[in-house]
């Protein structure tokens, strides 16, 4: 499950002061907002967009890992990877269902993903080159996702918060299976350890980018905090992730690829180097190494599945017609 | 894009003896497929022992803007609660 700091949603609203104040009072009282409740258009729009991006990320996120199912080094690893990827598919479906409660249809969201209009987490536009990448993804990418998603369990919008609770329960296995892969490689032959280090080198910075643009560059951060769609800023979450992850890497003898990384006794935080934001924006906007391939794969899956959906609908209609005829005959 | 698969609401009985509880929704062509999808999506870790699926279009919900008139009166009718009545302690539990 992979939610990125929201990219480019417009949260402006035109509702009158009194309406907005009443809505804000509900939020401030920690009341959950439910789908049929009155809500500012900007709140609805922001959530449709955020939950949609989040759902797309889960679905596209199945692709880089799917790349290694047939080449998993043992049956145990293969079973775990399959289960993990199936979970991600489930996460996508919980989230699409939550977005649909706001009046957007599943097909509209699918269409936006396939046309390239919808955004999804930039992390999935990087390739999985070796088996160690599967370890790095579980450890770092799912680790970053957990950091993002735990506060979303308290999001003010009920269906999103409830979907996140289910998702968070499932994520911990994802991160642990990834870390275990890294640990096993790091304890293995020098070549295996090198494989793990190389994967860490390639996935570390993209994982930090998963938290989205820096707070100073993220336009709608304040409004989303006020509406309690999010509870922490992108930078806070990123810092928490670095603090949690650096010791985990040290524990298995791997080095974060950041010469500026150092512990700050005073703040109790790890200081880290500058993120390459040009790369981030390039990848989000479609210029990552795998953007084209990811969308092409989703399109192919959708198009190849069309006859199945059509056949299932035709079968359902035939069954219904038979039932209708039987009930007419019985009367 | 052709017609969307219908939406179904999913209810799951978590354990023997408990009521079915709303878990989420799935798209499926018919009831059989909806049950399959609900099992795959909502019960991968022993979350349930029984599933109901109901076409979302068949659900009727109360209007949230009528919440006060629907549910507020119950709070003022305190005589519906046992603590409203004073019974001497010697009588014991009642
Ligand atoms: Fe996930
Ligand atoms: Fe995950």
PDB file of N, CA and C in Angstrom, chain A residues 219-283:
ATOM      1  N   UNK A 219       1.670  22.700  -2.055  1.00  0.00           N
ATOM      2  CA  UNK A 219       0.738  23.835  -1.993  1.00  0.00           C
ATOM      3  C   UNK A 219      -0.433  23.647  -1.047  1.00  0.00           C
ATOM      4  N   UNK A 220      -0.968  22.413  -1.003  1.00  0.00           N
ATOM      5  CA  UNK A 220      -2.248  22.245  -0.311  1.00  0.00           C
ATOM      6  C   UNK A 220      -2.104  21.602   1.045  1.00  0.00           C
ATOM      7  N   UNK A 221      -0.868  21.550   1.519  1.00  0.00           N
ATOM      8  CA  UNK A 221      -0.582  20.841   2.756  1.00  0.00           C
ATOM      9  C   UNK A 221      -1.395  21.394   3.939  1.00  0.00           C
ATOM     10  N   UNK A 222      -1.474  22.726   4.047  1.00  0.00           N
ATOM     11  CA  UNK A 222      -2.149  23.338   5.202  1.00  0.00           C
ATOM     12  C   UNK A 222      -3.623  22.963   5.260  1.00  0.00           C
ATOM     13  N   UNK A 223      -4.308  23.105   4.115  1.00  0.00           N
ATOM     14  CA  UNK A 223      -5.742  22.807   4.090  1.00  0.00           C
ATOM     15  C   UNK A 223      -5.994  21.338   4.431  1.00  0.00           C
ATOM     16  N   UNK A 224      -5.158  20.452   3.907  1.00  0.00           N
ATOM     17  CA  UNK A 224      -5.352  19.026   4.176  1.00  0.00           C
ATOM     18  C   UNK A 224      -5.105  18.676   5.635  1.00  0.00           C
ATOM     19  N   UNK A 225      -4.195  19.414   6.253  1.00  0.00           N
ATOM     20  CA  UNK A 225      -3.950  19.198   7.685  1.00  0.00           C
ATOM     21  C   UNK A 225      -5.159  19.700   8.470  1.00  0.00           C
ATOM     22  N   UNK A 226      -5.682  20.865   8.051  1.00  0.00           N
ATOM     23  CA  UNK A 226      -6.814  21.453   8.760  1.00  0.00           C
ATOM     24  C   UNK A 226      -8.043  20.550   8.675  1.00  0.00           C
ATOM     25  N   UNK A 227      -8.226  19.949   7.527  1.00  0.00           N
ATOM     26  CA  UNK A 227      -9.358  19.028   7.339  1.00  0.00           C
ATOM     27  C   UNK A 227      -9.069  17.635   7.909  1.00  0.00           C
ATOM     28  N   UNK A 228      -7.892  17.463   8.444  1.00  0.00           N
ATOM     29  CA  UNK A 228      -7.468  16.174   9.021  1.00  0.00           C
ATOM     30  C   UNK A 228      -7.542  15.044   8.003  1.00  0.00           C
ATOM     31  N   UNK A 229      -7.280  15.398   6.748  1.00  0.00           N
ATOM     32  CA  UNK A 229      -7.088  14.352   5.743  1.00  0.00           C
ATOM     33  C   UNK A 229      -5.700  13.766   5.994  1.00  0.00           C
ATOM     34  N   UNK A 230      -4.774  14.634   6.328  1.00  0.00           N
ATOM     35  CA  UNK A 230      -3.480  14.148   6.786  1.00  0.00           C
ATOM     36  C   UNK A 230      -3.162  14.736   8.153  1.00  0.00           C
ATOM     37  N   UNK A 231      -2.330  14.037   8.886  1.00  0.00           N
ATOM     38  CA  UNK A 231      -2.065  14.421  10.271  1.00  0.00           C
ATOM     39  C   UNK A 231      -0.645  14.918  10.470  1.00  0.00           C
ATOM     40  N   UNK A 232       0.248  14.530   9.577  1.00  0.00           N
ATOM     41  CA  UNK A 232       1.646  14.941   9.678  1.00  0.00           C
ATOM     42  C   UNK A 232       2.094  15.467   8.321  1.00  0.00           C
ATOM     43  N   UNK A 233       3.071  16.326   8.327  1.00  0.00           N
ATOM     44  CA  UNK A 233       3.566  16.841   7.052  1.00  0.00           C
ATOM     45  C   UNK A 233       4.456  15.790   6.393  1.00  0.00           C
ATOM     46  N   UNK A 234       4.672  15.967   5.090  1.00  0.00           N
ATOM     47  CA  UNK A 234       5.534  15.048   4.341  1.00  0.00           C
ATOM     48  C   UNK A 234       6.915  14.961   4.973  1.00  0.00           C
ATOM     49  N   UNK A 235       7.447  16.120   5.367  1.00  0.00           N
ATOM     50  CA  UNK A 235       8.804  16.134   5.922  1.00  0.00           C
ATOM     51  C   UNK A 235       8.885  15.419   7.269  1.00  0.00           C
ATOM     52  N   UNK A 236       7.841  15.576   8.087  1.00  0.00           N
ATOM     53  CA  UNK A 236       7.838  14.870   9.376  1.00  0.00           C
ATOM     54  C   UNK A 236       7.854  13.364   9.172  1.00  0.00           C
ATOM     55  N   UNK A 237       7.005  12.908   8.248  1.00  0.00           N
ATOM     56  CA  UNK A 237       6.911  11.462   8.008  1.00  0.00           C
ATOM     57  C   UNK A 237       8.226  10.927   7.445  1.00  0.00           C
ATOM     58  N   UNK A 238       8.828  11.718   6.552  1.00  0.00           N
ATOM     59  CA  UNK A 238      10.092  11.291   5.949  1.00  0.00           C
ATOM     60  C   UNK A 238      11.164  11.143   7.030  1.00  0.00           C
ATOM     61  N   UNK A 239      11.188  12.120   7.945  1.00  0.00           N
ATOM     62  CA  UNK A 239      12.180  12.074   9.024  1.00  0.00           C
ATOM     63  C   UNK A 239      11.957  10.836   9.900  1.00  0.00           C
ATOM     64  N   UNK A 240      10.704  10.562  10.229  1.00  0.00           N
ATOM     65  CA  UNK A 240      10.408   9.369  11.039  1.00  0.00           C
ATOM     66  C   UNK A 240      10.892   8.106  10.343  1.00  0.00           C
ATOM     67  N   UNK A 241      10.714   8.072   9.035  1.00  0.00           N
ATOM     68  CA  UNK A 241      11.130   6.900   8.266  1.00  0.00           C
ATOM     69  C   UNK A 241      12.655   6.735   8.312  1.00  0.00           C
ATOM     70  N   UNK A 242      13.373   7.834   8.114  1.00  0.00           N
ATOM     71  CA  UNK A 242      14.834   7.766   8.151  1.00  0.00           C
ATOM     72  C   UNK A 242      15.282   7.290   9.536  1.00  0.00           C
ATOM     73  N   UNK A 243      14.693   7.880  10.579  1.00  0.00           N
ATOM     74  CA  UNK A 243      15.089   7.505  11.941  1.00  0.00           C
ATOM     75  C   UNK A 243      14.857   6.025  12.215  1.00  0.00           C
ATOM     76  N   UNK A 244      13.767   5.499  11.682  1.00  0.00           N
ATOM     77  CA  UNK A 244      13.452   4.093  11.944  1.00  0.00           C
ATOM     78  C   UNK A 244      14.321   3.159  11.114  1.00  0.00           C
ATOM     79  N   UNK A 245      14.684   3.582   9.908  1.00  0.00           N
ATOM     80  CA  UNK A 245      15.277   2.654   8.942  1.00  0.00           C
ATOM     81  C   UNK A 245      16.795   2.563   9.016  1.00  0.00           C
ATOM     82  N   UNK A 246      17.447   3.681   9.325  1.00  0.00           N
ATOM     83  CA  UNK A 246      18.920   3.670   9.332  1.00  0.00           C
ATOM     84  C   UNK A 246      19.469   2.593  10.281  1.00  0.00           C
ATOM     85  N   UNK A 247      18.981   2.495  11.521  1.00  0.00           N
ATOM     86  CA  UNK A 247      19.505   1.444  12.401  1.00  0.00           C
ATOM     87  C   UNK A 247      19.211   0.030  11.880  1.00  0.00           C
ATOM     88  N   UNK A 248      18.101  -0.136  11.177  1.00  0.00           N
ATOM     89  CA  UNK A 248      17.784  -1.460  10.616  1.00  0.00           C
ATOM     90  C   UNK A 248      18.827  -1.853   9.575  1.00  0.00           C
ATOM     91  N   UNK A 249      19.263  -0.882   8.777  1.00  0.00           N
ATOM     92  CA  UNK A 249      20.309  -1.142   7.785  1.00  0.00           C
ATOM     93  C   UNK A 249      21.633  -1.474   8.463  1.00  0.00           C
ATOM     94  N   UNK A 250      21.965  -0.697   9.483  1.00  0.00           N
ATOM     95  CA  UNK A 250      23.222  -0.938  10.209  1.00  0.00           C
ATOM     96  C   UNK A 250      23.226  -2.339  10.815  1.00  0.00           C
ATOM     97  N   UNK A 251      22.082  -2.729  11.329  1.00  0.00           N
ATOM     98  CA  UNK A 251      21.984  -4.019  12.004  1.00  0.00           C
ATOM     99  C   UNK A 251      22.380  -5.177  11.099  1.00  0.00           C
ATOM    100  N   UNK A 252      22.121  -5.051   9.815  1.00  0.00           N
ATOM    101  CA  UNK A 252      22.488  -6.155   8.911  1.00  0.00           C
ATOM    102  C   UNK A 252      23.729  -5.806   8.084  1.00  0.00           C
ATOM    103  N   UNK A 253      24.428  -4.755   8.522  1.00  0.00           N
ATOM    104  CA  UNK A 253      25.726  -4.457   7.915  1.00  0.00           C
ATOM    105  C   UNK A 253      25.649  -3.818   6.534  1.00  0.00           C
ATOM    106  N   UNK A 254      24.532  -3.132   6.244  1.00  0.00           N
ATOM    107  CA  UNK A 254      24.438  -2.424   4.963  1.00  0.00           C
ATOM    108  C   UNK A 254      24.581  -0.925   5.209  1.00  0.00           C
ATOM    109  N   UNK A 255      25.031  -0.209   4.172  1.00  0.00           N
ATOM    110  CA  UNK A 255      25.287   1.230   4.311  1.00  0.00           C
ATOM    111  C   UNK A 255      24.308   2.037   3.468  1.00  0.00           C
ATOM    112  N   UNK A 256      23.667   3.030   4.086  1.00  0.00           N
ATOM    113  CA  UNK A 256      22.787   3.903   3.311  1.00  0.00           C
ATOM    114  C   UNK A 256      23.656   4.713   2.336  1.00  0.00           C
ATOM    115  N   UNK A 257      23.205   4.870   1.097  1.00  0.00           N
ATOM    116  CA  UNK A 257      24.028   5.557   0.094  1.00  0.00           C
ATOM    117  C   UNK A 257      23.945   7.074   0.240  1.00  0.00           C
ATOM    118  N   UNK A 258      24.306   7.593   1.404  1.00  0.00           N
ATOM    119  CA  UNK A 258      24.197   9.033   1.653  1.00  0.00           C
ATOM    120  C   UNK A 258      25.370   9.488   2.507  1.00  0.00           C
ATOM    121  N   UNK A 259      26.344  10.162   1.876  1.00  0.00           N
ATOM    122  CA  UNK A 259      27.540  10.583   2.633  1.00  0.00           C
ATOM    123  C   UNK A 259      27.210  11.639   3.695  1.00  0.00           C
ATOM    124  N   UNK A 260      26.070  12.315   3.553  1.00  0.00           N
ATOM    125  CA  UNK A 260      25.708  13.373   4.510  1.00  0.00           C
ATOM    126  C   UNK A 260      24.907  12.846   5.693  1.00  0.00           C
ATOM    127  N   UNK A 261      24.632  11.567   5.692  1.00  0.00           N
ATOM    128  CA  UNK A 261      23.803  10.997   6.758  1.00  0.00           C
ATOM    129  C   UNK A 261      24.567  11.017   8.071  1.00  0.00           C
ATOM    130  N   UNK A 262      23.991  11.688   9.099  1.00  0.00           N
ATOM    131  CA  UNK A 262      24.636  11.603  10.416  1.00  0.00           C
ATOM    132  C   UNK A 262      23.627  11.822  11.543  1.00  0.00           C
ATOM    133  N   UNK A 263      23.916  11.192  12.660  1.00  0.00           N
ATOM    134  CA  UNK A 263      23.056  11.251  13.835  1.00  0.00           C
ATOM    135  C   UNK A 263      23.226  12.612  14.500  1.00  0.00           C
ATOM    136  N   UNK A 264      22.132  13.253  14.843  1.00  0.00           N
ATOM    137  CA  UNK A 264      22.191  14.518  15.556  1.00  0.00           C
ATOM    138  C   UNK A 264      21.695  14.276  16.989  1.00  0.00           C
ATOM    139  N   UNK A 265      22.647  14.304  17.898  1.00  0.00           N
ATOM    140  CA  UNK A 265      22.359  14.012  19.305  1.00  0.00           C
ATOM    141  C   UNK A 265      21.291  14.952  19.840  1.00  0.00           C
ATOM    142  N   UNK A 266      21.391  16.226  19.459  1.00  0.00           N
ATOM    143  CA  UNK A 266      20.506  17.252  20.025  1.00  0.00           C
ATOM    144  C   UNK A 266      19.049  17.052  19.616  1.00  0.00           C
ATOM    145  N   UNK A 267      18.828  16.883  18.306  1.00  0.00           N
ATOM    146  CA  UNK A 267      17.444  16.766  17.827  1.00  0.00           C
ATOM    147  C   UNK A 267      16.911  15.340  17.954  1.00  0.00           C
ATOM    148  N   UNK A 268      17.824  14.384  18.103  1.00  0.00           N
ATOM    149  CA  UNK A 268      17.391  12.985  18.132  1.00  0.00           C
ATOM    150  C   UNK A 268      16.967  12.485  16.756  1.00  0.00           C
ATOM    151  N   UNK A 269      17.438  13.171  15.721  1.00  0.00           N
ATOM    152  CA  UNK A 269      17.108  12.778  14.346  1.00  0.00           C
ATOM    153  C   UNK A 269      18.382  12.452  13.574  1.00  0.00           C
ATOM    154  N   UNK A 270      18.227  11.629  12.543  1.00  0.00           N
ATOM    155  CA  UNK A 270      19.307  11.504  11.568  1.00  0.00           C
ATOM    156  C   UNK A 270      19.181  12.652  10.577  1.00  0.00           C
ATOM    157  N   UNK A 271      20.286  13.372  10.364  1.00  0.00           N
ATOM    158  CA  UNK A 271      20.286  14.369   9.286  1.00  0.00           C
ATOM    159  C   UNK A 271      20.624  13.637   8.003  1.00  0.00           C
ATOM    160  N   UNK A 272      19.973  14.034   6.914  1.00  0.00           N
ATOM    161  CA  UNK A 272      20.290  13.358   5.648  1.00  0.00           C
ATOM    162  C   UNK A 272      20.458  14.356   4.520  1.00  0.00           C
ATOM    163  N   UNK A 273      21.048  13.866   3.431  1.00  0.00           N
ATOM    164  CA  UNK A 273      21.410  14.739   2.313  1.00  0.00           C
ATOM    165  C   UNK A 273      20.199  15.237   1.532  1.00  0.00           C
ATOM    166  N   UNK A 274      20.472  16.118   0.580  1.00  0.00           N
ATOM    167  CA  UNK A 274      19.421  16.746  -0.231  1.00  0.00           C
ATOM    168  C   UNK A 274      18.826  15.733  -1.216  1.00  0.00           C
ATOM    169  N   UNK A 275      17.497  15.701  -1.284  1.00  0.00           N
ATOM    170  CA  UNK A 275      16.815  14.817  -2.242  1.00  0.00           C
ATOM    171  C   UNK A 275      16.846  15.451  -3.623  1.00  0.00           C
ATOM    172  N   UNK A 276      17.004  14.647  -4.633  1.00  0.00           N
ATOM    173  CA  UNK A 276      17.026  15.155  -6.009  1.00  0.00           C
ATOM    174  C   UNK A 276      15.590  15.380  -6.489  1.00  0.00           C
ATOM    175  N   UNK A 277      15.088  16.603  -6.248  1.00  0.00           N
ATOM    176  CA  UNK A 277      13.681  16.889  -6.560  1.00  0.00           C
ATOM    177  C   UNK A 277      13.413  16.967  -8.058  1.00  0.00           C
ATOM    178  N   UNK A 278      14.459  17.261  -8.837  1.00  0.00           N
ATOM    179  CA  UNK A 278      14.264  17.251 -10.295  1.00  0.00           C
ATOM    180  C   UNK A 278      13.893  15.847 -10.751  1.00  0.00           C
ATOM    181  N   UNK A 279      14.618  14.880 -10.175  1.00  0.00           N
ATOM    182  CA  UNK A 279      14.323  13.482 -10.515  1.00  0.00           C
ATOM    183  C   UNK A 279      12.898  13.138 -10.091  1.00  0.00           C
ATOM    184  N   UNK A 280      12.525  13.556  -8.869  1.00  0.00           N
ATOM    185  CA  UNK A 280      11.178  13.266  -8.370  1.00  0.00           C
ATOM    186  C   UNK A 280      10.109  13.759  -9.342  1.00  0.00           C
ATOM    187  N   UNK A 281      10.198  15.037  -9.722  1.00  0.00           N
ATOM    188  CA  UNK A 281       9.158  15.604 -10.591  1.00  0.00           C
ATOM    189  C   UNK A 281       9.165  14.964 -11.971  1.00  0.00           C
ATOM    190  N   UNK A 282      10.393  14.660 -12.442  1.00  0.00           N
ATOM    191  CA  UNK A 282      10.486  14.026 -13.758  1.00  0.00           C
ATOM    192  C   UNK A 282       9.761  12.671 -13.727  1.00  0.00           C
ATOM    193  N   UNK A 283       9.991  11.901 -12.662  1.00  0.00           N
ATOM    194  CA  UNK A 283       9.405  10.561 -12.584  1.00  0.00           C
ATOM    195  C   UNK A 283       7.892  10.637 -12.367  1.00  0.00           C
TER     196      UNK A 283
END
